[in-house]
mmCIF file of N, CA and C in Angstrom:
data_model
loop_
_atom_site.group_PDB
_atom_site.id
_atom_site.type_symbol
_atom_site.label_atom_id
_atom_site.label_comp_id
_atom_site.label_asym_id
_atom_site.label_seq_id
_atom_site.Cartn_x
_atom_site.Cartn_y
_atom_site.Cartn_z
ATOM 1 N N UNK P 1 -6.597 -6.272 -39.114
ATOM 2 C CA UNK P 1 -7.368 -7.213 -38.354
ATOM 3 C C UNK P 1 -7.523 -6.771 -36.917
ATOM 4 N N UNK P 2 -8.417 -7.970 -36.377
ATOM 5 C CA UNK P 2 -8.155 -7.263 -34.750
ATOM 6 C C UNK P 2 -7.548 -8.324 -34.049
ATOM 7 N N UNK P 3 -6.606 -7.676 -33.182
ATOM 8 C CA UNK P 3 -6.037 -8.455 -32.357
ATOM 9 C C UNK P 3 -6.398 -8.421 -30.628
ATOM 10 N N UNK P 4 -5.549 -9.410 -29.846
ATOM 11 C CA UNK P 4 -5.606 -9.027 -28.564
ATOM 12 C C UNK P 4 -4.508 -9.035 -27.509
ATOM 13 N N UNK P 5 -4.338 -8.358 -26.257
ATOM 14 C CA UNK P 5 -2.929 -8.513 -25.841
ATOM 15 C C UNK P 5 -3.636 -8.749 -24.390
ATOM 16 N N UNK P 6 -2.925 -9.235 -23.763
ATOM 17 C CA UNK P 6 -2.635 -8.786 -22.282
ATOM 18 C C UNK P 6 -1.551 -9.116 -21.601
ATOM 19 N N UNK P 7 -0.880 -9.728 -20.308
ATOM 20 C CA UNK P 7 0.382 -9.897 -19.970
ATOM 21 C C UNK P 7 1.222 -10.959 -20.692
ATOM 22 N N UNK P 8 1.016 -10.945 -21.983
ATOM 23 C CA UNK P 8 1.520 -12.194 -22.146
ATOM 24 C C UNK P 8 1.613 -11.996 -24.018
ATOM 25 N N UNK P 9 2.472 -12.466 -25.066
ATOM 26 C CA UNK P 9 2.802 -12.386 -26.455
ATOM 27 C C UNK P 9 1.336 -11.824 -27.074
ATOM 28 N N UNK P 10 1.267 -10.952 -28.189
ATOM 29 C CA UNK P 10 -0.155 -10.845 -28.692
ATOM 30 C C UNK P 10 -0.677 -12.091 -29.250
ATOM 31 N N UNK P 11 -1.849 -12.052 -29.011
ATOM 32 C CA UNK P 11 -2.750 -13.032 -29.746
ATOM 33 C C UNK P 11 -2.788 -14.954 -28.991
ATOM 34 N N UNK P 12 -2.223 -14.091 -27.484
ATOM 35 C CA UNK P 12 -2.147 -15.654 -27.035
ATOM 36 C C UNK P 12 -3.776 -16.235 -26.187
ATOM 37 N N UNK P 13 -4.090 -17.725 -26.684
ATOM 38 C CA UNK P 13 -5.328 -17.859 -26.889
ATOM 39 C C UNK P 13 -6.010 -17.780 -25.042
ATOM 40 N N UNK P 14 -5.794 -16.819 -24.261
ATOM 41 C CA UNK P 14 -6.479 -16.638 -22.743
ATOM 42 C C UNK P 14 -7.673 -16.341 -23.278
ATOM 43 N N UNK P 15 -8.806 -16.747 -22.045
ATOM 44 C CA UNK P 15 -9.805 -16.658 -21.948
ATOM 45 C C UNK P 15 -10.587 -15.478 -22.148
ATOM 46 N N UNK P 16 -9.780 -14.680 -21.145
ATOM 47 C CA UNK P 16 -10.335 -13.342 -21.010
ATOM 48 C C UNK P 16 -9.741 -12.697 -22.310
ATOM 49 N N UNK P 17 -8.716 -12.444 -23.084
ATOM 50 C CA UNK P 17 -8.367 -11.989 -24.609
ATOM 51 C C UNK P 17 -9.234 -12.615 -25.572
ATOM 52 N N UNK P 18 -9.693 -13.874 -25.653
ATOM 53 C CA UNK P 18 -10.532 -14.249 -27.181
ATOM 54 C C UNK P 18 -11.918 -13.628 -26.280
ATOM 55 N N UNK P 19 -12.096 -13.361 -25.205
ATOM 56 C CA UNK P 19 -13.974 -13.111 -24.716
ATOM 57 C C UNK P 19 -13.906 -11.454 -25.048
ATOM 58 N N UNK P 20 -12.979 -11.147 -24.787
ATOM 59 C CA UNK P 20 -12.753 -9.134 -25.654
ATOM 60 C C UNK P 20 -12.954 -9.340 -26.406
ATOM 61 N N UNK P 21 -11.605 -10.123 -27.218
ATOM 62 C CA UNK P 21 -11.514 -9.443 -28.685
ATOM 63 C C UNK P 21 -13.034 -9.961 -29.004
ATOM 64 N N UNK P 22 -13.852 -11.121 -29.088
ATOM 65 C CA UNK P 22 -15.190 -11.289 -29.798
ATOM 66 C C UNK P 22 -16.198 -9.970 -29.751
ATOM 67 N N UNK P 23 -15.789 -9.328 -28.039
ATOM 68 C CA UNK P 23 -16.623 -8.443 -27.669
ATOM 69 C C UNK P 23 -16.622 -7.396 -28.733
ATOM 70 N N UNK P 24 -14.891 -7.009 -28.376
ATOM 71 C CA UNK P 24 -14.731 -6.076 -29.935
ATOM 72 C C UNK P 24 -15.200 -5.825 -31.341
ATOM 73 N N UNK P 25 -14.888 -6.898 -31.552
ATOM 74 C CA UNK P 25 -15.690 -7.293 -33.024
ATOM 75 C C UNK P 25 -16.854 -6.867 -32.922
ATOM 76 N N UNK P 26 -17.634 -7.775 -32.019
ATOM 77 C CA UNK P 26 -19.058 -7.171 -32.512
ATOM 78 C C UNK P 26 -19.102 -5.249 -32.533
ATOM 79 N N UNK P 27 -18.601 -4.795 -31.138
ATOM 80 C CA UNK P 27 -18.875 -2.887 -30.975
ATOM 81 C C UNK P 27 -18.277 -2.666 -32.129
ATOM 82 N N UNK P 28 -17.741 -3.208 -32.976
ATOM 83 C CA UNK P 28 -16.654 -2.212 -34.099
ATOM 84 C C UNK P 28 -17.664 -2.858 -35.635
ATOM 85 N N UNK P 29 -18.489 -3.664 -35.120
ATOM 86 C CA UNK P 29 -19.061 -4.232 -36.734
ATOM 87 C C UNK P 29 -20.216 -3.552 -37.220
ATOM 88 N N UNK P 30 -20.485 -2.730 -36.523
ATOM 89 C CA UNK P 30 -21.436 -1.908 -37.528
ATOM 90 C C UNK P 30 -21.151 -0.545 -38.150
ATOM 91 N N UNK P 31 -22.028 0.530 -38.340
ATOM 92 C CA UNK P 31 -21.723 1.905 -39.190
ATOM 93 C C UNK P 31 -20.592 3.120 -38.197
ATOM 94 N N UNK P 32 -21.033 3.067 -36.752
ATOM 95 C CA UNK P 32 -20.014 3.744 -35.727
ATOM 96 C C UNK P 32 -19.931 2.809 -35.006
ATOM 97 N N UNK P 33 -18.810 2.872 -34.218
ATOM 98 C CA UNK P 33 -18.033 2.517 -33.098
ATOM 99 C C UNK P 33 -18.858 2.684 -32.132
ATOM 100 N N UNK P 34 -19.053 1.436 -31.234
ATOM 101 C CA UNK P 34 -20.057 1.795 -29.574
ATOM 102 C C UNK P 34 -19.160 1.456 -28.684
ATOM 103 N N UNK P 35 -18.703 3.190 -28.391
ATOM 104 C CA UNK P 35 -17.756 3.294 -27.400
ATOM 105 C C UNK P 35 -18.445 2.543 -26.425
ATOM 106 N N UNK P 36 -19.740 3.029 -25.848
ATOM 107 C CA UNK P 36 -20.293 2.373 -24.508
ATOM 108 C C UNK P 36 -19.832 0.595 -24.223
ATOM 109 N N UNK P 37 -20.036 -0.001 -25.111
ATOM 110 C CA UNK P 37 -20.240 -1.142 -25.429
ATOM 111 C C UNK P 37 -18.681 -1.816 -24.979
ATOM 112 N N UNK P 38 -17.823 -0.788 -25.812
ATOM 113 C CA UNK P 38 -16.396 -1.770 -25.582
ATOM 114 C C UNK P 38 -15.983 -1.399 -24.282
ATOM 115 N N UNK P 39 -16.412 0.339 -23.802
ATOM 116 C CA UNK P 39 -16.303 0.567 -22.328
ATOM 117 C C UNK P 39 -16.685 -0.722 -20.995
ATOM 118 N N UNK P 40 -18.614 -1.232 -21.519
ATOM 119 C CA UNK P 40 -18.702 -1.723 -20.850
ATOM 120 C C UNK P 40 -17.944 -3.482 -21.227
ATOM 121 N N UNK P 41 -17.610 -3.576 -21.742
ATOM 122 C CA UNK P 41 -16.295 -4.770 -21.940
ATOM 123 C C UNK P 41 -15.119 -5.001 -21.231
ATOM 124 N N UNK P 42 -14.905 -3.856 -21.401
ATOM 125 C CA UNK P 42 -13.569 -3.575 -20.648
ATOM 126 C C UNK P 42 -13.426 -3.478 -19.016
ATOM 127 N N UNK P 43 -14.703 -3.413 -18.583
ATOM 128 C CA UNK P 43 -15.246 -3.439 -16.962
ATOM 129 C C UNK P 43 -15.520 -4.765 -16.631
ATOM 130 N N UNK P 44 -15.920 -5.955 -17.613
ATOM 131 C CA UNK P 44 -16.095 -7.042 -17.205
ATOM 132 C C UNK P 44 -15.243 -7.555 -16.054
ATOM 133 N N UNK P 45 -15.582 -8.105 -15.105
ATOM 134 C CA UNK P 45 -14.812 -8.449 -14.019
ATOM 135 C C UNK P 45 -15.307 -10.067 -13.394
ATOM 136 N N UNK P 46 -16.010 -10.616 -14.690
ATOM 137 C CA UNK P 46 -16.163 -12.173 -14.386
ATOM 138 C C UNK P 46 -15.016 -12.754 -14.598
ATOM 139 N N UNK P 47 -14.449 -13.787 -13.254
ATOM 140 C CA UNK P 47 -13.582 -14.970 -13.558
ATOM 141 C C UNK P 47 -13.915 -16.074 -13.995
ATOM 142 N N UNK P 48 -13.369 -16.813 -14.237
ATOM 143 C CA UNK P 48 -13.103 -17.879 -15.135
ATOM 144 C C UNK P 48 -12.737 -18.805 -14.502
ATOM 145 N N UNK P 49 -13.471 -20.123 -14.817
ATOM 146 C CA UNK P 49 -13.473 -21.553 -13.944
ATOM 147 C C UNK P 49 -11.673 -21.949 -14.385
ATOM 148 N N UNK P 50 -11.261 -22.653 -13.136
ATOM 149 C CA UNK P 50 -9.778 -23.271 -13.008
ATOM 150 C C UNK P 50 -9.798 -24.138 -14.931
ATOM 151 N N UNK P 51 -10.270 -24.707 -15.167
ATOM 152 C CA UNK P 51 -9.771 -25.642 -16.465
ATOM 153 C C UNK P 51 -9.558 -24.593 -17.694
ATOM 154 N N UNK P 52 -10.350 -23.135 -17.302
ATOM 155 C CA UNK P 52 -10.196 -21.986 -18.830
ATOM 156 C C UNK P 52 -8.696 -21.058 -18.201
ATOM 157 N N UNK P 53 -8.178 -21.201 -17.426
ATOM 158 C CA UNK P 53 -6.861 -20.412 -16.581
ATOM 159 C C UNK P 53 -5.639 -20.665 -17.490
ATOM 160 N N UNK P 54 -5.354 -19.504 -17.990
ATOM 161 C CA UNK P 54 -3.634 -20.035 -18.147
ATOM 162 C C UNK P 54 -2.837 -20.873 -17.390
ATOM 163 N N UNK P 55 -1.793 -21.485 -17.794
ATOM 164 C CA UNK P 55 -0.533 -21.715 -16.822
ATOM 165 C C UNK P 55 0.388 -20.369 -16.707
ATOM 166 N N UNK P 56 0.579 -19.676 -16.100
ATOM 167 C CA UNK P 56 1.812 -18.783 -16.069
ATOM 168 C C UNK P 56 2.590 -19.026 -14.765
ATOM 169 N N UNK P 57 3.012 -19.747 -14.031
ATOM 170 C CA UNK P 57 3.712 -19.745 -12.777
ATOM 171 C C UNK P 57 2.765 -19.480 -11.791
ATOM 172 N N UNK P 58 1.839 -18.680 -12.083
ATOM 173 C CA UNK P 58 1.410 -17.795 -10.873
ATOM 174 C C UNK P 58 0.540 -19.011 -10.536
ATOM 175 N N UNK P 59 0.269 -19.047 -8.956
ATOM 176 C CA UNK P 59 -0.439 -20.429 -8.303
ATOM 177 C C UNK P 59 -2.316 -20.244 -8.424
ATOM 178 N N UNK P 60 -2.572 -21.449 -8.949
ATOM 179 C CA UNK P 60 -4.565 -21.102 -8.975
ATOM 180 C C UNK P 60 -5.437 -20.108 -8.908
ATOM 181 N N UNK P 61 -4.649 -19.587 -7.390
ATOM 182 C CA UNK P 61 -5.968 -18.850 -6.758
ATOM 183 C C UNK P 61 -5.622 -17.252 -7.628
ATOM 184 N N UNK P 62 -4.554 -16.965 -7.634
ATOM 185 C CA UNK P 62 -4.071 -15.992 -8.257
ATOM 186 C C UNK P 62 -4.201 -15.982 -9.686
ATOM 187 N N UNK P 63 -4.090 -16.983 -10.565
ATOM 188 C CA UNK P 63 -4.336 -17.012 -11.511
ATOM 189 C C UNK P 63 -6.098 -16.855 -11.857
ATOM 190 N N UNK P 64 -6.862 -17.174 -11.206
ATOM 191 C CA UNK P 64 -8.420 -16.922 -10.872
ATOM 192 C C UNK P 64 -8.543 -15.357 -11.044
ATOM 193 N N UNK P 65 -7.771 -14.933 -9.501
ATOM 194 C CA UNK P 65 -8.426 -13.788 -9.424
ATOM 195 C C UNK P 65 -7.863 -12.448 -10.691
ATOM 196 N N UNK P 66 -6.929 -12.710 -11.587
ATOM 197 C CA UNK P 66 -6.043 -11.910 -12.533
ATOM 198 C C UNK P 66 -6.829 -12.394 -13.576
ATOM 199 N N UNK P 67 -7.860 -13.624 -13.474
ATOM 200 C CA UNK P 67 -8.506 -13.773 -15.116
ATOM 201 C C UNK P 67 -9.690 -12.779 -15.538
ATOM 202 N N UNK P 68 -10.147 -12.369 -14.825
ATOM 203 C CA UNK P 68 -11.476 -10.855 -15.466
ATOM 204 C C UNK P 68 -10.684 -10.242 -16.512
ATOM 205 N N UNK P 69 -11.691 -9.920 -17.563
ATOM 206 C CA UNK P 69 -11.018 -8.407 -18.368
ATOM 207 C C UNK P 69 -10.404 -7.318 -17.677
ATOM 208 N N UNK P 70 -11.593 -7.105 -16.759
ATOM 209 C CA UNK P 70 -10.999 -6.049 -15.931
ATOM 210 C C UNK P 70 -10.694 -6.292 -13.782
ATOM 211 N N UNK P 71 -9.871 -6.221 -13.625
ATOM 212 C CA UNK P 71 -9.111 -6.697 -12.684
ATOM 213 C C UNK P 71 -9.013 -5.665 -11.148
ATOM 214 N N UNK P 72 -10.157 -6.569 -10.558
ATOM 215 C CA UNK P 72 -9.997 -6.041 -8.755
ATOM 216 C C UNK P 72 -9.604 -6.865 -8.157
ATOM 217 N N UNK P 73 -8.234 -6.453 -6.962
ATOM 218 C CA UNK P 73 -7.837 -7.445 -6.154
ATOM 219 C C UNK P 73 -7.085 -6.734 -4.710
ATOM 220 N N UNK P 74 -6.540 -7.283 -3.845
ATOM 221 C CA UNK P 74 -6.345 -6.608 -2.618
ATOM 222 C C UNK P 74 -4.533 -5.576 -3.491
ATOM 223 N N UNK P 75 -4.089 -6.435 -4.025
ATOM 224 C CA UNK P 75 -2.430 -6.153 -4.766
ATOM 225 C C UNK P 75 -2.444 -5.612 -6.186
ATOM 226 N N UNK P 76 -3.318 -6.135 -6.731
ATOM 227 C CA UNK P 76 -3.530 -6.043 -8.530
ATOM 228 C C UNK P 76 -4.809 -5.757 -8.715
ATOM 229 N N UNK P 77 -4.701 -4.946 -10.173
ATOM 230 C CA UNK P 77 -6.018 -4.100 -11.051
ATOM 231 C C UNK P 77 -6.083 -3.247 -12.342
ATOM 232 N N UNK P 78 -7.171 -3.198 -12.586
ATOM 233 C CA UNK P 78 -6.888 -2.490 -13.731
ATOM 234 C C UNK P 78 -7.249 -1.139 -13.086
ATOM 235 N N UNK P 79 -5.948 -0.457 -13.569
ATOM 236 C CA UNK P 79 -5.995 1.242 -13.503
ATOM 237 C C UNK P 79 -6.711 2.019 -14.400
ATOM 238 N N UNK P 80 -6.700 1.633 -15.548
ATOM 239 C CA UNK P 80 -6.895 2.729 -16.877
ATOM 240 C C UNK P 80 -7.785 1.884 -17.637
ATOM 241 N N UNK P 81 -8.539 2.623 -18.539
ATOM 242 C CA UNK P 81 -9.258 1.766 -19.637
ATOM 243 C C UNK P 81 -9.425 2.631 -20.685
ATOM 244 N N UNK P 82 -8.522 2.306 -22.067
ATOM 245 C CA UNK P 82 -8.672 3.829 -22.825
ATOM 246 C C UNK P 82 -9.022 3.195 -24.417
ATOM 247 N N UNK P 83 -9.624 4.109 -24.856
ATOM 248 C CA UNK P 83 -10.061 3.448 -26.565
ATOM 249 C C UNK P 83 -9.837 4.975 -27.444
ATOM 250 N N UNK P 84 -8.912 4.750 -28.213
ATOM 251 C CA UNK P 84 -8.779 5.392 -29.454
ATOM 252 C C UNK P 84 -9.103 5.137 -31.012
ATOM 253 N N UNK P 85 -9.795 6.000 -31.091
ATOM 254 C CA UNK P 85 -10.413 5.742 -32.659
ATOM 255 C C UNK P 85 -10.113 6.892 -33.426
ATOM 256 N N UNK P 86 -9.945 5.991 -34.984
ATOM 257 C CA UNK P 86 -9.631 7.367 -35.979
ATOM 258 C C UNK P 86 -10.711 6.715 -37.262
ATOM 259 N N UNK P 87 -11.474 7.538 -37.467
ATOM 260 C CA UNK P 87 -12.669 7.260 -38.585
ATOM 261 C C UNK P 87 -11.917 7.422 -39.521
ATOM 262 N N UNK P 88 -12.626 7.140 -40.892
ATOM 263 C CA UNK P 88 -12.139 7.055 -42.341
ATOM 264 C C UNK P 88 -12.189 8.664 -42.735
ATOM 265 N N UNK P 89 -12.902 9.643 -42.135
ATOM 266 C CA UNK P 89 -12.658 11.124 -42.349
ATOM 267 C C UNK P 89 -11.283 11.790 -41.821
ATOM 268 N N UNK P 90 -11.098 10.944 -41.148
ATOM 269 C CA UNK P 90 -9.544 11.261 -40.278
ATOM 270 C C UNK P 90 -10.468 12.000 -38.441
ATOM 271 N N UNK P 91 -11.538 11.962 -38.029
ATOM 272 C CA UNK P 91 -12.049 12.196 -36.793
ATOM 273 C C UNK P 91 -11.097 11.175 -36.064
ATOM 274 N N UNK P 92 -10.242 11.764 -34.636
ATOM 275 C CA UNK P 92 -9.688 10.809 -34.288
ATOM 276 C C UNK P 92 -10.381 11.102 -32.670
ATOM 277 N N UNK P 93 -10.534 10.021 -32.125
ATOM 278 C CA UNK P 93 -10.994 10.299 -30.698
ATOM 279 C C UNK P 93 -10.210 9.292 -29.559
ATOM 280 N N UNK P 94 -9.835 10.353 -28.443
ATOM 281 C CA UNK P 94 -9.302 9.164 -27.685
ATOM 282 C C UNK P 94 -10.138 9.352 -25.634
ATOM 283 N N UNK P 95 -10.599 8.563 -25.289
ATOM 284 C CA UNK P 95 -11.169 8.034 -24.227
ATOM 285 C C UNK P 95 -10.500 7.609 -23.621
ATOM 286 N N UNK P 96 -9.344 7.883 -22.153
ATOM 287 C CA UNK P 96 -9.271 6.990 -21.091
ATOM 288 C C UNK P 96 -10.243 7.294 -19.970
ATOM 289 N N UNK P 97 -10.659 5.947 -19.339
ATOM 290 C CA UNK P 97 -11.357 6.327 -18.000
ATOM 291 C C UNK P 97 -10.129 5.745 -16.949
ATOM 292 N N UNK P 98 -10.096 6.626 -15.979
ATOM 293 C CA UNK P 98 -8.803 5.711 -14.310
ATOM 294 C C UNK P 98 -10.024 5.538 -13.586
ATOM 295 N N UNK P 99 -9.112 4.510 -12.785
ATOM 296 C CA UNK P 99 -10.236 3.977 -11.953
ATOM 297 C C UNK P 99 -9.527 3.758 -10.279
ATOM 298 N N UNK P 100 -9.611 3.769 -9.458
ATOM 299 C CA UNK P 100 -9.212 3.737 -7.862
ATOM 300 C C UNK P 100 -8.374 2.600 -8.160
ATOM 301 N N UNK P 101 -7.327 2.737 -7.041
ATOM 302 C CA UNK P 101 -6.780 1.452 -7.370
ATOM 303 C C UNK P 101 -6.986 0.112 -6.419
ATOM 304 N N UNK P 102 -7.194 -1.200 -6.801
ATOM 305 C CA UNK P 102 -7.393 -2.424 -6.403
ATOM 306 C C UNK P 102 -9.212 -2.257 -6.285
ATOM 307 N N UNK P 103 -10.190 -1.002 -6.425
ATOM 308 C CA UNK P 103 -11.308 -0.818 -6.105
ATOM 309 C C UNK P 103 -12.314 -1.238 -7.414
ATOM 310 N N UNK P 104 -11.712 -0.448 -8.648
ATOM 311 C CA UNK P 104 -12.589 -0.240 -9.876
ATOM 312 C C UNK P 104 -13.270 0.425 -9.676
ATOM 313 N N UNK P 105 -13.234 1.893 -8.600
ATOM 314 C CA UNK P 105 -14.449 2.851 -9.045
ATOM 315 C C UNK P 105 -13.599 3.736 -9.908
ATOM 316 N N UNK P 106 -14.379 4.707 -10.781
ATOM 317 C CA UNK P 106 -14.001 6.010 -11.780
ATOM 318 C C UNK P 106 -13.606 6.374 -11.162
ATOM 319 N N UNK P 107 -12.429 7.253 -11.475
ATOM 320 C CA UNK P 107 -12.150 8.715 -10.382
ATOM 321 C C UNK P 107 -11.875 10.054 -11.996
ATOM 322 N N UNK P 108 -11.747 9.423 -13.168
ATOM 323 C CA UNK P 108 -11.562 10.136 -13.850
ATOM 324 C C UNK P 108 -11.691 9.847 -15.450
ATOM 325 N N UNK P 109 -12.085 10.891 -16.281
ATOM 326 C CA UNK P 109 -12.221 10.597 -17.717
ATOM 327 C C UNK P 109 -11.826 11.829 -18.476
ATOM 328 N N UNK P 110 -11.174 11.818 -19.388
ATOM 329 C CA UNK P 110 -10.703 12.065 -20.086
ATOM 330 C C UNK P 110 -10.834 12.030 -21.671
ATOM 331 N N UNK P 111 -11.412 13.160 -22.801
ATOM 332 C CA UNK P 111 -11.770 13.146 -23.815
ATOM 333 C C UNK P 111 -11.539 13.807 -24.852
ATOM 334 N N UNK P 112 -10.649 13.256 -25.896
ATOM 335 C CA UNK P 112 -9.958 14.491 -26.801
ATOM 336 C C UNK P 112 -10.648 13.858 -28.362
ATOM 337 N N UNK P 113 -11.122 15.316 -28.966
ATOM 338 C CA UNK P 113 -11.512 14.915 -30.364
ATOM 339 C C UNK P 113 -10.111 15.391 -31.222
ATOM 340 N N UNK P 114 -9.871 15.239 -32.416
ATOM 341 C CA UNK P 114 -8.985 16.199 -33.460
ATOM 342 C C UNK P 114 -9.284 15.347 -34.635
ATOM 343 N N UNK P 115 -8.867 16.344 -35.662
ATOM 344 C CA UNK P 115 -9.189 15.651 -36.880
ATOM 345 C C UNK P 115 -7.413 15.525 -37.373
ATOM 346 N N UNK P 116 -6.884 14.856 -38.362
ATOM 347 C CA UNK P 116 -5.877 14.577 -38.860
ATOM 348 C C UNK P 116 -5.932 14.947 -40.684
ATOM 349 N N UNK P 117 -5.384 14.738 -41.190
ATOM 350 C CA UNK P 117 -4.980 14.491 -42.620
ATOM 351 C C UNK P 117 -4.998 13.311 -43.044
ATOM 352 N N UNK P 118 -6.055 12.697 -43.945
ATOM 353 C CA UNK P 118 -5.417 11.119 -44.312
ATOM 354 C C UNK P 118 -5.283 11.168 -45.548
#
């Protein structure tokens, strides 16, 4: 199945985890995988109104600015964004992009094909 994680137990129902994983689903439901697609998913950097916010301790405003998929802030961010795939031929591919930190620009990508044994 597909699941979702982020700071917190898998599959716990945050905003920004069920708005991926749907995203997911769809890039993964047809004949190939659209890397672009879950790439551009994973860049999403819309927050989320106060009533869709977890509770985790952390106070409102902070909890706001940590709700995007992908996370710019003066302290916190997302560094990395990586997708690995292994087709039913055994093609396995793995994609990280880094990104500046607290900024979200690229600074780097990274791309390995290999095939496996299945």
């Amino acid at each position: 199945g597909i699941h979702g994680i982020s700071n917190a137990v898998l599959n716990t129902p945050w905003t920004q985890v069920e708005t991926a994983t749907s995203a997911f689903e769809d890039a993964v439901s047809g004949k190939e995988v659209d890397q672009n697609r879950i790439f551009k998913m994973l860049m999403n950097s819309n927050t989320y109104p106060e009533n869709q916010l977890p509770e985790t301790g952390l106070s409102k405003e902070m909890e706001k600015v940590v709700s995007p998929i992908f996370i710019k802030s003066k302290n916190y961010g997302t560094r990395c964004s990586t997708l690995l795939t292994i087709r039913n031929d055994g093609e396995v591919t793995f994609i990280e992009k880094t990104y500046t930190p607290f900024a979200g620009t690229l600074t780097s990508e990274v791309n390995f094909s290999f095939k496996i044994k299945i």
